[in-house]
PDB file of C-alpha atoms in Angstrom:
ATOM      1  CA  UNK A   1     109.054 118.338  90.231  1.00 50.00           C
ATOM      2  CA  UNK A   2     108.875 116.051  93.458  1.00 86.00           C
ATOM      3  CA  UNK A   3     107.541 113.999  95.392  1.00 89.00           C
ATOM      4  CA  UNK A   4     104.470 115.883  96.153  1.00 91.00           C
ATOM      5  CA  UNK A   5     104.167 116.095  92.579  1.00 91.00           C
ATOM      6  CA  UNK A   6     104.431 112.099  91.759  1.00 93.00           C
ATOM      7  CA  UNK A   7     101.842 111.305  94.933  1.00 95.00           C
ATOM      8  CA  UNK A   8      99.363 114.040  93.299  1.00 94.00           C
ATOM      9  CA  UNK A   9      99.893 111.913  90.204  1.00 95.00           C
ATOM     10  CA  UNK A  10      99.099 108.475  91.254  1.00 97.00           C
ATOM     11  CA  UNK A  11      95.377 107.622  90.670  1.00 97.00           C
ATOM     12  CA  UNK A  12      92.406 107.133  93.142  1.00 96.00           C
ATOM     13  CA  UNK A  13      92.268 103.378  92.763  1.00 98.00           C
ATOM     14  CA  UNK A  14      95.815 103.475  93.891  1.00 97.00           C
ATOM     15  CA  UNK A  15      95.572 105.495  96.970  1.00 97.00           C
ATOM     16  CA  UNK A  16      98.261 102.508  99.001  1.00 98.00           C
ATOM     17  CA  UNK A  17     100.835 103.288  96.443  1.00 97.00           C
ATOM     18  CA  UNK A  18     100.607 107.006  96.866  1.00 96.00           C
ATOM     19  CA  UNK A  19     100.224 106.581 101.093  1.00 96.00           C
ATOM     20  CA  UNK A  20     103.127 104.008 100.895  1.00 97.00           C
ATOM     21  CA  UNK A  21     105.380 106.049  98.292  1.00 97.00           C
ATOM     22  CA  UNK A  22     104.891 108.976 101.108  1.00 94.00           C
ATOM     23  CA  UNK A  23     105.813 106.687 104.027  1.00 96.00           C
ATOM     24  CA  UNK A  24     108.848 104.612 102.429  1.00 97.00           C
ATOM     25  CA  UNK A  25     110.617 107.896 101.542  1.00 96.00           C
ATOM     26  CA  UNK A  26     109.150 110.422 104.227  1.00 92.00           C
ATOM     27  CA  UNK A  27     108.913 107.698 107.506  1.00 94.00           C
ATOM     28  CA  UNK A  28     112.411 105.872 106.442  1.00 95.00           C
ATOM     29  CA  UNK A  29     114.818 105.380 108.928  1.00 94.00           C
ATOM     30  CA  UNK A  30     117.263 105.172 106.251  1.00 97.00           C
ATOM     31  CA  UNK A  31     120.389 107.529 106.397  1.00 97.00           C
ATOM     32  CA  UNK A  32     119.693 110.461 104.004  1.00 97.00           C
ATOM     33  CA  UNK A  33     122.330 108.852 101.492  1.00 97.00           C
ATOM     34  CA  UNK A  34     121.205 105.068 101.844  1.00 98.00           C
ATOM     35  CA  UNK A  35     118.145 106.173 101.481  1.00 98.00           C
ATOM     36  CA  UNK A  36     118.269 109.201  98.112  1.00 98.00           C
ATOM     37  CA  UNK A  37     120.691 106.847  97.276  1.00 98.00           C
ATOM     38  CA  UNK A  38     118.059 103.753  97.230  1.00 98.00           C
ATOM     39  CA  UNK A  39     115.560 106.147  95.729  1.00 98.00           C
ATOM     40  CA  UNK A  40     117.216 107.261  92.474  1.00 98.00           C
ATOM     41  CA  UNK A  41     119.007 103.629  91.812  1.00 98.00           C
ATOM     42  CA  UNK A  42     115.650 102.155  92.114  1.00 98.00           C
ATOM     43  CA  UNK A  43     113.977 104.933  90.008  1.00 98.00           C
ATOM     44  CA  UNK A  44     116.327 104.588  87.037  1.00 98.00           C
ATOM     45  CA  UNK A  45     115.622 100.512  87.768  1.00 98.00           C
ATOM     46  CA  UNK A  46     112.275 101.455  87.222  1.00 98.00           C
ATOM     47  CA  UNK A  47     112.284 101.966  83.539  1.00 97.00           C
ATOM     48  CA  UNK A  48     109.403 104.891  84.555  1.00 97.00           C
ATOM     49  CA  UNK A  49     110.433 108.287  82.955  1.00 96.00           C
ATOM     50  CA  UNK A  50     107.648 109.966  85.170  1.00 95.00           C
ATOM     51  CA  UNK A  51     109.013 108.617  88.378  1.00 97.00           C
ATOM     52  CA  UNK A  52     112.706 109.025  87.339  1.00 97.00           C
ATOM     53  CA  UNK A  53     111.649 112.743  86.101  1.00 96.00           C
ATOM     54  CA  UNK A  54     109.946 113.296  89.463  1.00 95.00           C
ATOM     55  CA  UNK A  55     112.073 111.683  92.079  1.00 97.00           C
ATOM     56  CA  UNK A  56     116.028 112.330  90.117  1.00 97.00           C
ATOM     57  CA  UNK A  57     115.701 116.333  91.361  1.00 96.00           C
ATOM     58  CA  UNK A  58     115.321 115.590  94.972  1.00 95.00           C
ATOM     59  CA  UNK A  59     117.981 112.807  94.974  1.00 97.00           C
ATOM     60  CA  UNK A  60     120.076 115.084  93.450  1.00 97.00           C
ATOM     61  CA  UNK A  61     119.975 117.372  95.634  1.00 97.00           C
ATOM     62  CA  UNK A  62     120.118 114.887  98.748  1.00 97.00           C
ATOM     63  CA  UNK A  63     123.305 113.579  97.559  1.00 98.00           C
ATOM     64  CA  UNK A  64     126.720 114.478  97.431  1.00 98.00           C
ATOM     65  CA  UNK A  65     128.378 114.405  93.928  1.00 98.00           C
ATOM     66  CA  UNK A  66     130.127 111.254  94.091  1.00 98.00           C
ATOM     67  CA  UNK A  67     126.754 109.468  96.082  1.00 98.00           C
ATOM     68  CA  UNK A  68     124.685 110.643  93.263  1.00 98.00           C
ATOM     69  CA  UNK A  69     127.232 109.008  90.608  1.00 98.00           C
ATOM     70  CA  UNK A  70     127.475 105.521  92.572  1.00 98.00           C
ATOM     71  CA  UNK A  71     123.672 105.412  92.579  1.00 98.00           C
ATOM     72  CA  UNK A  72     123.444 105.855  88.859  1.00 98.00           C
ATOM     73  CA  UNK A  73     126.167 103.517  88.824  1.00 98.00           C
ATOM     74  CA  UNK A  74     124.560 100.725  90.731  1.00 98.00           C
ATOM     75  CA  UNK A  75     121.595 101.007  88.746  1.00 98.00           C
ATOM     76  CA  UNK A  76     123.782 100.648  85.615  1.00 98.00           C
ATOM     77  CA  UNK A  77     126.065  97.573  86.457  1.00 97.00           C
ATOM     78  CA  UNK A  78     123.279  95.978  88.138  1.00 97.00           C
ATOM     79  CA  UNK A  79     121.105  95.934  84.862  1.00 97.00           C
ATOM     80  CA  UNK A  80     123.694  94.064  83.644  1.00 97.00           C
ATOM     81  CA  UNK A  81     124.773  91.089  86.292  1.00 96.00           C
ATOM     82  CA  UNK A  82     120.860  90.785  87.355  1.00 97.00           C
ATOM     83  CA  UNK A  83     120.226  89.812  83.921  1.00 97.00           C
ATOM     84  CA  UNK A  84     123.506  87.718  83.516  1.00 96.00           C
ATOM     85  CA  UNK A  85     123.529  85.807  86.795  1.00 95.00           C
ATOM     86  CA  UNK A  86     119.529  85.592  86.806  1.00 95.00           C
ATOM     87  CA  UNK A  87     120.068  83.615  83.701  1.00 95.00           C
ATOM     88  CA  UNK A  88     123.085  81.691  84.845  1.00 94.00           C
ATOM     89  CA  UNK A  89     121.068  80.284  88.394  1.00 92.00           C
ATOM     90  CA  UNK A  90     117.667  79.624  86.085  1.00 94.00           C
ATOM     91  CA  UNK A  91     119.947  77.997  83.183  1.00 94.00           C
ATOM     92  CA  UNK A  92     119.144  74.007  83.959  1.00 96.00           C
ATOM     93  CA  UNK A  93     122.700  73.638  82.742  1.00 96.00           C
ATOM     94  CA  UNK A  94     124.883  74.074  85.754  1.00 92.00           C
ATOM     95  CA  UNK A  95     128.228  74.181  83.809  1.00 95.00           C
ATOM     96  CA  UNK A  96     127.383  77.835  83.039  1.00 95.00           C
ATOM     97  CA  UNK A  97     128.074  78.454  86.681  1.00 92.00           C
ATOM     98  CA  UNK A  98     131.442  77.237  86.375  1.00 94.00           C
ATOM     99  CA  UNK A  99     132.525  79.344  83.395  1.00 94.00           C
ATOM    100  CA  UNK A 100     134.159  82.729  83.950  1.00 93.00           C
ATOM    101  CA  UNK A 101     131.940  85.830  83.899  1.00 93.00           C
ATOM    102  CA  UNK A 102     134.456  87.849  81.627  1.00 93.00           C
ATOM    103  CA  UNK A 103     132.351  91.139  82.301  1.00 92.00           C
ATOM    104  CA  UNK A 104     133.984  94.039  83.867  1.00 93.00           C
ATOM    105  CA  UNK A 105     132.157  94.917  87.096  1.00 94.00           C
ATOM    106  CA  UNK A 106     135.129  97.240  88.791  1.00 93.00           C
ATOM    107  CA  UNK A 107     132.481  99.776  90.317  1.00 94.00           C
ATOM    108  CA  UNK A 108     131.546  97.115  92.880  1.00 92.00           C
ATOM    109  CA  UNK A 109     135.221  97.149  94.042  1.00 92.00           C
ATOM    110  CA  UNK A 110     135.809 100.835  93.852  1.00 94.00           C
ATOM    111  CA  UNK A 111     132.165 102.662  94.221  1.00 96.00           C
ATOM    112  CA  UNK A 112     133.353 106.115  94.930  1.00 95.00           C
ATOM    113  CA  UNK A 113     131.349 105.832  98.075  1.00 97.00           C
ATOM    114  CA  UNK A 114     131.083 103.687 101.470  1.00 96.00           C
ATOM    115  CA  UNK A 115     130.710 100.189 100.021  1.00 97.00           C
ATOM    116  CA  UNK A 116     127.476  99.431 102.645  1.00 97.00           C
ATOM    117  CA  UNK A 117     125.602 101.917 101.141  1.00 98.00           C
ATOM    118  CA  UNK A 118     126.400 100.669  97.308  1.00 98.00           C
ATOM    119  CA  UNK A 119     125.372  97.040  98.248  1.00 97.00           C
ATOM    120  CA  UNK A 120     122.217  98.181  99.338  1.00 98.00           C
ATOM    121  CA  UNK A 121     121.616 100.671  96.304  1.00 98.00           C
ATOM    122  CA  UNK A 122     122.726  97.325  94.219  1.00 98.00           C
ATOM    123  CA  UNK A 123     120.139  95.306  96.358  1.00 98.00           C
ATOM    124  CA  UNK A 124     117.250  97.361  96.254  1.00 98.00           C
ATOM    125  CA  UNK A 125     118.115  97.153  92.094  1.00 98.00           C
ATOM    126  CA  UNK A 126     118.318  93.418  92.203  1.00 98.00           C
ATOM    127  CA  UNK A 127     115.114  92.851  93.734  1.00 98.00           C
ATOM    128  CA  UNK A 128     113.308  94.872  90.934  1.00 98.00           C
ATOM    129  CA  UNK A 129     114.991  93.041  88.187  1.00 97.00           C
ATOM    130  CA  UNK A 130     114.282  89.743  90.066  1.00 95.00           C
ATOM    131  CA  UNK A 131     117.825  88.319  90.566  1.00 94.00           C
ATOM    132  CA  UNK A 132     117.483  85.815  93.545  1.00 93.00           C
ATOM    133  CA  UNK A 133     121.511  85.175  93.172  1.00 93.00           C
ATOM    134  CA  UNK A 134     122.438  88.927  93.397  1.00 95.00           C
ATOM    135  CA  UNK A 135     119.772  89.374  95.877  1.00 96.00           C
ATOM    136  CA  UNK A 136     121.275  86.953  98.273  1.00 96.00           C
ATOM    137  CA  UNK A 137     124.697  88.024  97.387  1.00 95.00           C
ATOM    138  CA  UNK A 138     124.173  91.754  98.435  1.00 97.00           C
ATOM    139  CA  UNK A 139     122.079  90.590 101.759  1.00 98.00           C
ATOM    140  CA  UNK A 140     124.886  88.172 102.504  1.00 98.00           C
ATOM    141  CA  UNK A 141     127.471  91.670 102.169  1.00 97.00           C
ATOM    142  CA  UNK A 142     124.978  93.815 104.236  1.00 98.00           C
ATOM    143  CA  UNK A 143     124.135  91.456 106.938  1.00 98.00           C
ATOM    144  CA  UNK A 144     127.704  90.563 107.301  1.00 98.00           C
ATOM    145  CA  UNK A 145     128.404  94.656 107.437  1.00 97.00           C
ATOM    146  CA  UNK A 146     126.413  95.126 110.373  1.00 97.00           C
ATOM    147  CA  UNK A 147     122.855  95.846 108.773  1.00 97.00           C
ATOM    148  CA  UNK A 148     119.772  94.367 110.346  1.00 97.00           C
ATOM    149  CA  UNK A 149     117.061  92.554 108.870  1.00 97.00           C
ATOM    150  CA  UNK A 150     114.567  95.999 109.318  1.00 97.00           C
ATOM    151  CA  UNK A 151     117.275  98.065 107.225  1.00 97.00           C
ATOM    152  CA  UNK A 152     117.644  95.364 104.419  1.00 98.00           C
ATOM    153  CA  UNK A 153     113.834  95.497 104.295  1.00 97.00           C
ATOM    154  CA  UNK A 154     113.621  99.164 104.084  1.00 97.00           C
ATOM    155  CA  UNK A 155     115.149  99.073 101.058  1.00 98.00           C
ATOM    156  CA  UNK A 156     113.252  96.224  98.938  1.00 97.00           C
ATOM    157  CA  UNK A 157     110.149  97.970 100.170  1.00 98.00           C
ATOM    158  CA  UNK A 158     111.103 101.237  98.290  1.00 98.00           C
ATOM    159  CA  UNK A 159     112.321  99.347  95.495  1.00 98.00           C
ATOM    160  CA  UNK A 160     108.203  97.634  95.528  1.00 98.00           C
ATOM    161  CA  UNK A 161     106.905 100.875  95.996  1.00 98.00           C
ATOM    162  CA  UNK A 162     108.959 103.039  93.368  1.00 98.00           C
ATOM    163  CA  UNK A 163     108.143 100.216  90.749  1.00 98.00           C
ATOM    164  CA  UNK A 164     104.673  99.608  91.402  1.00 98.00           C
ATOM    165  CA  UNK A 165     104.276 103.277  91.397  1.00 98.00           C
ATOM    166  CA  UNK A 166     106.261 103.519  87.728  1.00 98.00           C
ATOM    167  CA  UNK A 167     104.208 100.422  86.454  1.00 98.00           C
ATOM    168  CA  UNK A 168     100.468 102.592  87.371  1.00 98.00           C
ATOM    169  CA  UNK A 169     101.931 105.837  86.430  1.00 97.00           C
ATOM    170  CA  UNK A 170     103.141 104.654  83.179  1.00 97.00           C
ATOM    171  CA  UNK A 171      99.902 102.636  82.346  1.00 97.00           C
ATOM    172  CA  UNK A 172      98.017 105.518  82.827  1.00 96.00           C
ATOM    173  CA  UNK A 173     100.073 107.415  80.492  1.00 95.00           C
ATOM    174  CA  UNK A 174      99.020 105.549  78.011  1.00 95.00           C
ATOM    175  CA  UNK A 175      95.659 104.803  78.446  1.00 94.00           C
ATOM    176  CA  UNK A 176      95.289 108.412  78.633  1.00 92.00           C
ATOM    177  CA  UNK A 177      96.432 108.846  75.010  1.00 89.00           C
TER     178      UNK A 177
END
């Protein structure tokens, strides 16, 4: 299970997702940990079983213990406020805005790893589950941290890539049934 294996998986017709899954994740000039990191958070985002099957091992073994944790953990919390604050910003009702959240978020304070690389793990999340609040939130964090407009980029184009790759992997799944 790998890599290899998910490329060798992706169709014909879809030859850009399997040249750009190799070059997002082979060619990035991530930091191993931003960038495994980045990879399993947006893999479990996903909702793809194949590409979370395929990808999780390698993460795994690219991260250290408490990397690997925050990752699944900004995937988690993440799936939660993209769906709350998506709803509060698109709500035409802008008193929601002013009410208090009353969800417990404390792994953003305390992620168990450097904060930089959670915001971008939480970032590349967001822009999968479409959150345009969260996604300028995190940027805001990261651009403020030091990170450059190439590095933010980096990871929303693995986040594209791992979900459009999940989205053709699982379709075929089923039209092969």
């Amino acid at each position: 299970m790998s890599l290899d294996t998910l490329k060798s998986a992706i169709p014909d017709y879809a030859k850009d997702l399997k040249l750009n899954l190799g070059s997002v994740i082979g060619n990035s000039g991530l930091p191993a940990q931003q960038l495994w990191g980045t990879v399993l958070a947006t893999a479990i985002a996903s909702r793809s079983p194949i590409v979370l099957r395929e990808l999780e091992p390698e993460a795994k073994a690219n991260l250290t213990p408490e990397a690997y944790t925050a990752a699944k953990s900004a995937a988690a919390i993440m799936a939660m406020n993209n769906v709350f604050y998506r709803t509060r910003h698109l709500l035409s009702d802008h008193e929601y805005g002013t009410l208090r959240a009353g969800l417990r978020m404390n792994v953003i304070g305390n992620p168990g790893v450097d904060k930089v690389d959670f915001e971008l793990w939480s970032f590349a999340v967001s822009a999968i589950n479409g959150c345009g609040m969260c996604l300028d939130s995190h940027e805001q964090v990261l651009r403020k941290a030091g990170l450059d407009r190439e590095t933010v980029q980096e990871a929303f184009k693995i986040a594209a890539v791992i979900q459009a790759v999940g989205a053709t992997l699982d379709a075929e799944a089923v039209l092969a049934e």
